[in-house]
Short mmCIF file of C-alpha atoms in Angstrom, two decimals:
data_model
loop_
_atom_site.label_atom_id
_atom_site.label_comp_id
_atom_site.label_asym_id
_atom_site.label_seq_id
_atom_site.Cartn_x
_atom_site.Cartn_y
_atom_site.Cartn_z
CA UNK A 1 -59.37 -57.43 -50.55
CA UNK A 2 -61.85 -58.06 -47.50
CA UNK A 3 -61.43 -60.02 -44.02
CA UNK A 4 -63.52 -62.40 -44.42
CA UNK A 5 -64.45 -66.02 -42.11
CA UNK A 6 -64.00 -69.17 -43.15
CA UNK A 7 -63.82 -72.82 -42.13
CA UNK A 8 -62.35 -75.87 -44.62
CA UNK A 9 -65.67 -75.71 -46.40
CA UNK A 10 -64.92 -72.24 -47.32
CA UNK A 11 -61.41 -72.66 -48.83
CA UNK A 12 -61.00 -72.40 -52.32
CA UNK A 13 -60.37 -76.22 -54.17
CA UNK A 14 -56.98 -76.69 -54.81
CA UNK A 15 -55.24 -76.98 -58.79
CA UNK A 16 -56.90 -80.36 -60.39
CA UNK A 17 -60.35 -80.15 -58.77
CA UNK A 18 -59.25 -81.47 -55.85
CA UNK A 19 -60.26 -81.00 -52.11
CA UNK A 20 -57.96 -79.58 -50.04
CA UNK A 21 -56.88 -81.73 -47.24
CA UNK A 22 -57.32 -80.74 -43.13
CA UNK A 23 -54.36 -79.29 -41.70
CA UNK A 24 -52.18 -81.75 -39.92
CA UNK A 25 -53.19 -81.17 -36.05
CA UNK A 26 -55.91 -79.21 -36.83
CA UNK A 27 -59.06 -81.87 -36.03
CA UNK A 28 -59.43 -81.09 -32.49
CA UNK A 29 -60.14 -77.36 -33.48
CA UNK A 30 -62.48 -78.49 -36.02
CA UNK A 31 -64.99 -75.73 -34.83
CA UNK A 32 -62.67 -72.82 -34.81
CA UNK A 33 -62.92 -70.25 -37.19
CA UNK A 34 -59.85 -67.84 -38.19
CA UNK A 35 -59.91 -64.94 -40.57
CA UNK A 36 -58.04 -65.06 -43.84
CA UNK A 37 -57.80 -62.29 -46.71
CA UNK A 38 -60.92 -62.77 -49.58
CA UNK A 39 -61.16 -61.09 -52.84
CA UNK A 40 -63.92 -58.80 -53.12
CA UNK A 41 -67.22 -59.44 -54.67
CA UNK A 42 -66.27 -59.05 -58.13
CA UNK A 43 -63.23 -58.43 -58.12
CA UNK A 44 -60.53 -61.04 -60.02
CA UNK A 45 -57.05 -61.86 -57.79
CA UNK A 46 -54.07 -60.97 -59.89
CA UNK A 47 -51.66 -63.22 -60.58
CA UNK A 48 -53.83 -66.28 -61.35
CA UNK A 49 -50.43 -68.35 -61.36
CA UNK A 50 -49.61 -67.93 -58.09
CA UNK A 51 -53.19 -69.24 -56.81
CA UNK A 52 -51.43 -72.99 -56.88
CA UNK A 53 -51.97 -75.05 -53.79
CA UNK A 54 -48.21 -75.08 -51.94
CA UNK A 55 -48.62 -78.51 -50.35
CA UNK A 56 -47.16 -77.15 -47.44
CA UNK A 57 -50.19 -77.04 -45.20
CA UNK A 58 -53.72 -77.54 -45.95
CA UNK A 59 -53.55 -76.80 -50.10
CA UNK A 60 -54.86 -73.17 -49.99
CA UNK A 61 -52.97 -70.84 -52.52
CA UNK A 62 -50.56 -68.45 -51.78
CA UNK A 63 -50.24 -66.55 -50.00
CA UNK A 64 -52.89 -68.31 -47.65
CA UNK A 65 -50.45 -70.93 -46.87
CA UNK A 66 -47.72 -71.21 -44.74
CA UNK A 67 -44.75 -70.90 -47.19
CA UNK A 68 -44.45 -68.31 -49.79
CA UNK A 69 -43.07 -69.51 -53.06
CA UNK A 70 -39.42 -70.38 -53.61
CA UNK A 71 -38.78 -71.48 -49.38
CA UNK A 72 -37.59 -74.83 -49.27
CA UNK A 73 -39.71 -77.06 -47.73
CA UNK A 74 -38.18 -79.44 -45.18
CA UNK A 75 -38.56 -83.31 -46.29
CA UNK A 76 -40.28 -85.22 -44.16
CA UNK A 77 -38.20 -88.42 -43.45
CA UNK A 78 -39.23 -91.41 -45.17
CA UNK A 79 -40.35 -94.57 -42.80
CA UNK A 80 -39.94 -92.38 -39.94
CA UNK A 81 -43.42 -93.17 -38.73
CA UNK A 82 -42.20 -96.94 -38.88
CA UNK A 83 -39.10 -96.29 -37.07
CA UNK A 84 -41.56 -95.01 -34.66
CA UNK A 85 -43.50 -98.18 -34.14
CA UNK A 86 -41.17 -100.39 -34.03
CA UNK A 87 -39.52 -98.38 -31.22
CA UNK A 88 -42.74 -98.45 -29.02
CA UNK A 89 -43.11 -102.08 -29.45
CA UNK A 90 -39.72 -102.52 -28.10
CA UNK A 91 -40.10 -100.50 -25.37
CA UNK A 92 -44.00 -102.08 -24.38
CA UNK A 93 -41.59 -105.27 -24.80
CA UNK A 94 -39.09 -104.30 -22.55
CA UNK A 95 -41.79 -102.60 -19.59
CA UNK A 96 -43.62 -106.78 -19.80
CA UNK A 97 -40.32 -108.01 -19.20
CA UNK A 98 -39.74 -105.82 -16.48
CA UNK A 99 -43.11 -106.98 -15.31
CA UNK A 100 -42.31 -110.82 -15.46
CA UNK A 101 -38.97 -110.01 -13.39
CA UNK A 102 -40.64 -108.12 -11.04
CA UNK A 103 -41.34 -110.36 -7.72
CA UNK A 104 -44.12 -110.39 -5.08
CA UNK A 105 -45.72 -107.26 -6.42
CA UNK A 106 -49.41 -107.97 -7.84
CA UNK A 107 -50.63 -107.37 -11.09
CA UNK A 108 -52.94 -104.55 -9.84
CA UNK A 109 -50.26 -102.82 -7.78
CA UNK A 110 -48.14 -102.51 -10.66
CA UNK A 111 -51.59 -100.92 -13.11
CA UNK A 112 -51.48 -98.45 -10.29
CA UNK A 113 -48.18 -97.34 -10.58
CA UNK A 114 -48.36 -97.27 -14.35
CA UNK A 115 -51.93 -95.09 -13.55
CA UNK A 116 -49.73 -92.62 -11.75
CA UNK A 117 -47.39 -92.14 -14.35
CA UNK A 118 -49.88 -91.48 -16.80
CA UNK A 119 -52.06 -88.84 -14.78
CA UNK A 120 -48.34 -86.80 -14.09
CA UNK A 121 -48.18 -86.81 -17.83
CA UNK A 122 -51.82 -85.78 -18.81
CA UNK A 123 -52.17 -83.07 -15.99
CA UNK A 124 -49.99 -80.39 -18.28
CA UNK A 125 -51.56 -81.16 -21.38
CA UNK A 126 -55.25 -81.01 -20.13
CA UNK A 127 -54.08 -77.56 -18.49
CA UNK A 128 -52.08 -75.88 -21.33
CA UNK A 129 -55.27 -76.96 -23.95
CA UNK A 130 -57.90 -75.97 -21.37
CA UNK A 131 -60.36 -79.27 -22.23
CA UNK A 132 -61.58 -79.04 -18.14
CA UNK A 133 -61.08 -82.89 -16.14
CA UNK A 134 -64.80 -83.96 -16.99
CA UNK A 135 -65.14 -83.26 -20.82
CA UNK A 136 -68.99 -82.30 -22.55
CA UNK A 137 -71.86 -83.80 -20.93
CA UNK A 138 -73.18 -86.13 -23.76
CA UNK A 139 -69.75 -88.06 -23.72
CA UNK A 140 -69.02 -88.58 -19.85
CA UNK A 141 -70.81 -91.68 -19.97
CA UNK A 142 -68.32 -93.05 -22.99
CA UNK A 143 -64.96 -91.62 -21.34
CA UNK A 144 -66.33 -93.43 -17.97
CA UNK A 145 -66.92 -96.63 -19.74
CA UNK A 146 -63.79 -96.11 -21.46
CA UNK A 147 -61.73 -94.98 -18.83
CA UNK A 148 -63.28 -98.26 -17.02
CA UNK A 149 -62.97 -101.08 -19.53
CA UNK A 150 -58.85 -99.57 -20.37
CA UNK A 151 -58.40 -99.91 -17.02
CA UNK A 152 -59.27 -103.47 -16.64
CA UNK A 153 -57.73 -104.11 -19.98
CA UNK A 154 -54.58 -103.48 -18.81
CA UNK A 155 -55.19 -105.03 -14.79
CA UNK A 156 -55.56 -108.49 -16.55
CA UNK A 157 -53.07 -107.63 -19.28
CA UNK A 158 -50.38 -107.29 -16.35
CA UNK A 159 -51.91 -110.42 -14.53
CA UNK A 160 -51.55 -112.52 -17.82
CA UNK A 161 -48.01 -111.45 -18.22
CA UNK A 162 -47.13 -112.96 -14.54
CA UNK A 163 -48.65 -116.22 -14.70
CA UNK A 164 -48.20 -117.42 -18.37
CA UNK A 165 -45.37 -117.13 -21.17
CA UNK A 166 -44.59 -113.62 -22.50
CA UNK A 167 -44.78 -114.55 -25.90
CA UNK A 168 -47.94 -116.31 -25.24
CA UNK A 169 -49.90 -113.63 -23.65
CA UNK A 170 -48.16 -110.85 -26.08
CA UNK A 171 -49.77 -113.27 -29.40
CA UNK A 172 -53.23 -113.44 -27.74
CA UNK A 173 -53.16 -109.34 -27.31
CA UNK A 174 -53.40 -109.20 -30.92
CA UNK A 175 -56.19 -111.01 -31.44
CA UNK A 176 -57.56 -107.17 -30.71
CA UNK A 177 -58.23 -105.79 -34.29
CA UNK A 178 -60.36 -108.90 -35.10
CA UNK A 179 -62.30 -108.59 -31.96
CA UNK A 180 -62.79 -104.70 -33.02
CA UNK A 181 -63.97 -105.56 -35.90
CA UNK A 182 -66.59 -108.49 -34.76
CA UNK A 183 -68.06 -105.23 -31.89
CA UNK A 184 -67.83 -102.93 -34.68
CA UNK A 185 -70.34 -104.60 -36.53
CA UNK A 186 -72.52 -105.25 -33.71
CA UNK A 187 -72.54 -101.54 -31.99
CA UNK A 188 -71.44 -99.59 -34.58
CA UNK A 189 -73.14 -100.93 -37.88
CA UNK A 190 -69.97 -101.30 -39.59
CA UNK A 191 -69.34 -103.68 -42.55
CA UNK A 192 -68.53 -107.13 -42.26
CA UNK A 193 -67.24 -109.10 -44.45
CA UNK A 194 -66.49 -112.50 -45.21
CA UNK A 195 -62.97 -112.16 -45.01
CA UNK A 196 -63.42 -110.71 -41.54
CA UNK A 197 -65.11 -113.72 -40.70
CA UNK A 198 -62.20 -115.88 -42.16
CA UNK A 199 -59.76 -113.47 -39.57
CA UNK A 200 -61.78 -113.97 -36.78
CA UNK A 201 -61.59 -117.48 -37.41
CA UNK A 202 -57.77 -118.09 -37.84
CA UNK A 203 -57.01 -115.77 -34.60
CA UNK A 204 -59.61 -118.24 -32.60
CA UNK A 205 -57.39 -121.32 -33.74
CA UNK A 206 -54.50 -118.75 -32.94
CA UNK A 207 -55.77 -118.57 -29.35
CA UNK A 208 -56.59 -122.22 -28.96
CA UNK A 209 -53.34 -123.31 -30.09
CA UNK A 210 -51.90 -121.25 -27.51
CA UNK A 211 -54.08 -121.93 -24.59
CA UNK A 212 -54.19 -126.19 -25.16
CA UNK A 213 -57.25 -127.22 -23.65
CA UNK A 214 -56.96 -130.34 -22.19
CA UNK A 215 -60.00 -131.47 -23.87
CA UNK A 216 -58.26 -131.32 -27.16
CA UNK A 217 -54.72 -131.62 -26.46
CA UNK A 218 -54.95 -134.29 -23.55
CA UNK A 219 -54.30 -134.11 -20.13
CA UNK A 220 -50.54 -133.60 -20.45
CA UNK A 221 -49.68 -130.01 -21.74
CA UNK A 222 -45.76 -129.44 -22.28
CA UNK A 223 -44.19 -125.84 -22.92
CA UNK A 224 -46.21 -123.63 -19.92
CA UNK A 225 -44.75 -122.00 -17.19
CA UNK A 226 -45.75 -123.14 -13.58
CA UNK A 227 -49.72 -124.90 -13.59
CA UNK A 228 -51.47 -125.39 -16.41
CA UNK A 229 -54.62 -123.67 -14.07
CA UNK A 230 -52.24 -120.70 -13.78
CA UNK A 231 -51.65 -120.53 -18.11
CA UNK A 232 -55.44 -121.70 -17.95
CA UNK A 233 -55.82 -118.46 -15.78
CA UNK A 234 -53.64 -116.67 -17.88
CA UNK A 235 -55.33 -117.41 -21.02
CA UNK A 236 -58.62 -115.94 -19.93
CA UNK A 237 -57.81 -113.04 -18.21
CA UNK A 238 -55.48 -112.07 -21.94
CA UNK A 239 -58.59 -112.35 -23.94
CA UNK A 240 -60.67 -110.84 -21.47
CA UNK A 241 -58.12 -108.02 -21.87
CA UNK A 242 -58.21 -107.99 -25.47
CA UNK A 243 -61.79 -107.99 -25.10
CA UNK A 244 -61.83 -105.22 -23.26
CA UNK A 245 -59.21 -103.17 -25.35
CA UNK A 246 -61.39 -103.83 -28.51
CA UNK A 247 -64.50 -102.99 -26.53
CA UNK A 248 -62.37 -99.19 -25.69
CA UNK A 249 -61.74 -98.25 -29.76
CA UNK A 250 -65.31 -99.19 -30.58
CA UNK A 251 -66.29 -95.92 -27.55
CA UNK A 252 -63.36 -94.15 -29.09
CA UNK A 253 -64.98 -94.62 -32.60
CA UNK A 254 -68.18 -93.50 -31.06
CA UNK A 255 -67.26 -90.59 -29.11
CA UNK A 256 -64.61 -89.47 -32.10
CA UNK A 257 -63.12 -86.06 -32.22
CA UNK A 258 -65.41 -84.47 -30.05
CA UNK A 259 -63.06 -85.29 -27.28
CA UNK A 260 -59.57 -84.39 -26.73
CA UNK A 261 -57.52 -86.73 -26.64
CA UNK A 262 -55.93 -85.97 -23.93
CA UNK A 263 -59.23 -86.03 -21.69
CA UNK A 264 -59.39 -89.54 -22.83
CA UNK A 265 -55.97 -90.73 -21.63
CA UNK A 266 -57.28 -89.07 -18.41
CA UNK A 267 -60.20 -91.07 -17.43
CA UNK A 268 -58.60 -94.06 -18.20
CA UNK A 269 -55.56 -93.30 -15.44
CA UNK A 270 -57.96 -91.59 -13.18
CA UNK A 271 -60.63 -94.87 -13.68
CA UNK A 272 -57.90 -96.99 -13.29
CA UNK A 273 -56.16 -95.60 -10.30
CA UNK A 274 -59.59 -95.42 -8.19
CA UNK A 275 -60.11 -98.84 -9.01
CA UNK A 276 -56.84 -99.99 -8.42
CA UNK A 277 -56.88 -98.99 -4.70
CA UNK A 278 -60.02 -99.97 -4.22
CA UNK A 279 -58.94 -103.41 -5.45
CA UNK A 280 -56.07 -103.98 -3.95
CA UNK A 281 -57.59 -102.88 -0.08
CA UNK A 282 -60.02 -105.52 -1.09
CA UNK A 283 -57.46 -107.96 -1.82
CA UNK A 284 -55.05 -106.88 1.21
CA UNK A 285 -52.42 -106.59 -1.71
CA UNK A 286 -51.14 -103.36 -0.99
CA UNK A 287 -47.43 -103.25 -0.25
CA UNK A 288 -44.52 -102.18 -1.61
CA UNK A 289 -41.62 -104.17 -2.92
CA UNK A 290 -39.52 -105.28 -0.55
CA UNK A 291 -36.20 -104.76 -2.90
CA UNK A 292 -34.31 -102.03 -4.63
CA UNK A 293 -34.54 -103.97 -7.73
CA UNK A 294 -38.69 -104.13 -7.62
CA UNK A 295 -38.79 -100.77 -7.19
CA UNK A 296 -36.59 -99.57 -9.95
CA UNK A 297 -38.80 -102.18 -12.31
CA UNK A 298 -41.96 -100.46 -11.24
CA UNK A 299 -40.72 -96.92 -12.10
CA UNK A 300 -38.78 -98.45 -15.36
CA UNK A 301 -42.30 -99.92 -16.31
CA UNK A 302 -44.27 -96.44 -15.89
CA UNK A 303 -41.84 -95.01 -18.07
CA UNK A 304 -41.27 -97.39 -20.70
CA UNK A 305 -45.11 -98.21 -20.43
CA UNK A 306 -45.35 -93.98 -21.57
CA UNK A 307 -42.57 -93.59 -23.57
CA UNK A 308 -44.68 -96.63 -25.96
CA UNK A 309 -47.42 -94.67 -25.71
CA UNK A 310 -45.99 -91.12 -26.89
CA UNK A 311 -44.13 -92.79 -29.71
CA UNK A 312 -47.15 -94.96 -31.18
CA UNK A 313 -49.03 -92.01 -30.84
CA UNK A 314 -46.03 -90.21 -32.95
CA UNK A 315 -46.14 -92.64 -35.41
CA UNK A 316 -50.12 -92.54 -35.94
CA UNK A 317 -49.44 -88.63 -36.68
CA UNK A 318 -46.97 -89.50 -39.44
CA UNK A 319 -47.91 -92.74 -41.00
CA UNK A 320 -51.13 -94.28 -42.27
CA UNK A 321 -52.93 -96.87 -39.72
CA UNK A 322 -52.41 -99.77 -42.03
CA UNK A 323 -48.68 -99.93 -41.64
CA UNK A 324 -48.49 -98.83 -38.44
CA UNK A 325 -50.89 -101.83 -37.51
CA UNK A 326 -48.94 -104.54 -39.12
CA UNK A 327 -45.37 -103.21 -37.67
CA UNK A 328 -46.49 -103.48 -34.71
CA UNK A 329 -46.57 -107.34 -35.11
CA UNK A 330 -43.05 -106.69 -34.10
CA UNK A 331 -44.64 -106.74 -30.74
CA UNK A 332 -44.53 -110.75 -31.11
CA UNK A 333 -40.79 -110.94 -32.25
CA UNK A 334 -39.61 -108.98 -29.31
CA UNK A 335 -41.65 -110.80 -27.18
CA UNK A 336 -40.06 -114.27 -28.47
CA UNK A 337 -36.49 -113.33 -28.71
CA UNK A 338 -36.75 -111.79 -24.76
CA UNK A 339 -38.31 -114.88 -23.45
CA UNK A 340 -35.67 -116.72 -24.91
CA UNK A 341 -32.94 -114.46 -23.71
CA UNK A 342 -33.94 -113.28 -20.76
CA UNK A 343 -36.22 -116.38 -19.47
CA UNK A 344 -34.64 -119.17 -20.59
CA UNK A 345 -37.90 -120.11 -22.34
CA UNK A 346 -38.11 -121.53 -25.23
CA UNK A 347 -41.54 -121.84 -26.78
CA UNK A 348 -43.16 -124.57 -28.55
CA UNK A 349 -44.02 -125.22 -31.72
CA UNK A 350 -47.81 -125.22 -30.82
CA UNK A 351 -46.98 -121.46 -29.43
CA UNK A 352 -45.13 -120.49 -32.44
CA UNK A 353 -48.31 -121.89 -35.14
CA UNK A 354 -50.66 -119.92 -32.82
CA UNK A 355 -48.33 -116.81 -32.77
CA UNK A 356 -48.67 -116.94 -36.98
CA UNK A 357 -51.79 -118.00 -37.26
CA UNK A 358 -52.60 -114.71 -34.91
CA UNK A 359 -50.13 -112.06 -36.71
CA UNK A 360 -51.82 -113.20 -40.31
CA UNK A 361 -55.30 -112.07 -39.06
CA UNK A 362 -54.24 -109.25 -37.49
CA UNK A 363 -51.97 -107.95 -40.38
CA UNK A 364 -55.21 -109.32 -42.81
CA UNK A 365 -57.26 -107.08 -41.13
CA UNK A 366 -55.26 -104.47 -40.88
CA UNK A 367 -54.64 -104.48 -44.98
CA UNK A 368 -58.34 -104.57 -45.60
CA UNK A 369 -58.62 -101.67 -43.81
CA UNK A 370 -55.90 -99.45 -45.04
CA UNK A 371 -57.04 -100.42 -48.57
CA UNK A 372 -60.51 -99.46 -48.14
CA UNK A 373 -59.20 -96.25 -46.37
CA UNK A 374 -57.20 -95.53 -49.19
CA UNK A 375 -60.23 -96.34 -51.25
CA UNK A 376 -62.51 -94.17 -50.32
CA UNK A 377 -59.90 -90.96 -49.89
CA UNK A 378 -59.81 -91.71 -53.84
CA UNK A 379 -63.13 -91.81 -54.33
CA UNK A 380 -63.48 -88.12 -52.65
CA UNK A 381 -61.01 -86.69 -54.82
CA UNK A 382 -62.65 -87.96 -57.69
#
């Protein structure tokens, strides 16, 4: 036996022909090289039977692997990835409502908070995996724009949530994967389909049912909270938002694993913070909540806000995109049945055909993705 280098393209194909996978956690040191025991030139490994992949790692034989044969493997638990979802769309849930509660604090005071939060989080991780604060050269320009357009995403998220139903501006968030895919397609030379087209379509009629313009609906809109200019208001700055939020996984698509993940979470607070005090001097906004009460929202809404975050993020790690993407439609339920609860708001019926019509093109798209992810991972085995 010799030392020898080697990278994934080097490891031996598993039993059946088949590729061995990348080790879970193991994309971000896609460059990195470790040394692993080769037979020499010429020379045939004995015991043939025990050059099976494990499974327990990346499918190289034993005694490569991680597990030698005969150790029990520990199970992973089944919909835990689910579980995981549906717990960070409570908790995003429970951080709007928190927002809506919250009183004479503005929408961009409260993105600064959450901006903090997020930076005290980031700072250890960006220090224990040594990724530096400004990232490679060719992709400062994407983190900036990223950083910048997440930012503003979630300024006129906040907003939308203060002037205009919860459920209403949770539905038009979702309009997000359709939106992806539309800039996709434009930047990024992806396919698009006809059924895309059909998605994009029923989340527009999603939107419109939501949002009642006069022009259509008359002069006299029922079910909105305060001015129809401030749901008007509302409206706009929500798809602006989702705009915005589609316009960030098209840079993330671009810039892809070259960056850290980490680094990426840390231009957006670091964008976002800048901007938010530059904002809010401009506005003469600053100030900070005259109540107890205010003040325990705003640190309840940093941490749920990140506690969302870590679990999604969890659940991404463990579970396929596809299902991930359609449980968190649960997004939408929570958001109803807290309006109602909390509120005392119930919502209309135009509200709840726009909150369907939304959730079917988002879970549509969704599906056709999964399937032709799962599609092509076939295809490569083959």
């Amino acid at each position: 036996m010799v030392l020898c280098q080697g990278g994934e393209g080097d490891v031996a194909p598993a039993a059946g022909g088949k590729e061995p996978e990348v080790p879970p956690g193991r994309e971000d040191g896609a460059g990195a090289v470790e040394p692993r025991l080769c037979p020499a030139p010429g020379v045939e490994a004995a015991g043939a039977e025990e050059r099976r992949a494990c499974g327990c790692c990346s499918g190289m034989s034993w005694p490569c692997c991680c597990e030698a044969p005969g150790t029990k493997k520990k199970a992973a638990c089944p919909g835990l990835g689910l579980f995981y979802t549906i717990l960070s769309a409570f908790l995003f849930s429970v951080a709007s409502l928190f927002l809506k509660k919250i009183e004479d604090v503005h929408s961009v005071e409260v993105s600064a908070f959450r901006c903090v939060f997020q930076m005290a989080f980031v700072l250890p991780g960006l220090i224990y995996y040594k990724t530096g604060f400004l990232g490679p050269k060719g992709k400062r320009i994407f983190l900036f724009f990223r950083g910048f357009l997440g930012s503003t995403a979630m300024v006129l998220l906040y907003y939308a949530y203060q002037v205009m139903p919860l459920a209403d501006a949770t539905v038009i968030t979702f309009t997000s994967p359709v939106f992806t895919s539309l800039l996709a397609w434009i930047f990024l030379k992806e396919k698009y389909s006809l059924w895309d087209l059909l998605f994009t379509l029923f989340a527009i009629t999603g939107v419109i049912l939501i949002a009642r313009p006069p022009f259509l609906f008359g002069s006299h809109v029922t079910g909105i909270e305060g001015s129809y200019t401030n749901h008007l208001k509302g409206t706009i700055a929500a798809i602006t938002s989702t705009l915005s939020a589609a316009s960030t996984i098209v840079i993330l698509r671009k810039v892809g694993k070259s960056v850290h993940y980490f680094l990426s979470i840390w231009y957006y607070a670091v964008i976002g913070l800048i901007g938010c005090v530059i904002a809010l001097f401009v506005l003469n906004e600053w100030r900070l909540p005259h109540c107890g009460r205010d003040r325990v929202f705003l640190i309840l809404i940093g941490l749920l806000g990140l506690g969302g975050q870590v679990f999604l993020t969890k659940a991404l790690q463990i579970e396929k995109a596809g299902p991930v993407s359609i449980m968190k439609t649960m997004d939408v339920v929570f958001a109803f049945i807290l309006q109602v609860l909390f509120l005392n708001h119930l919502p209309t019926w135009w509200t709840v055909g726009g909150a369907l019509c939304v959730v079917a093109s988002s879970s549509g798209t969704a599906i056709r993705k999964w399937r032709h992810s799962v599609k092509k991972a076939k295809e490569r085995e083959i």
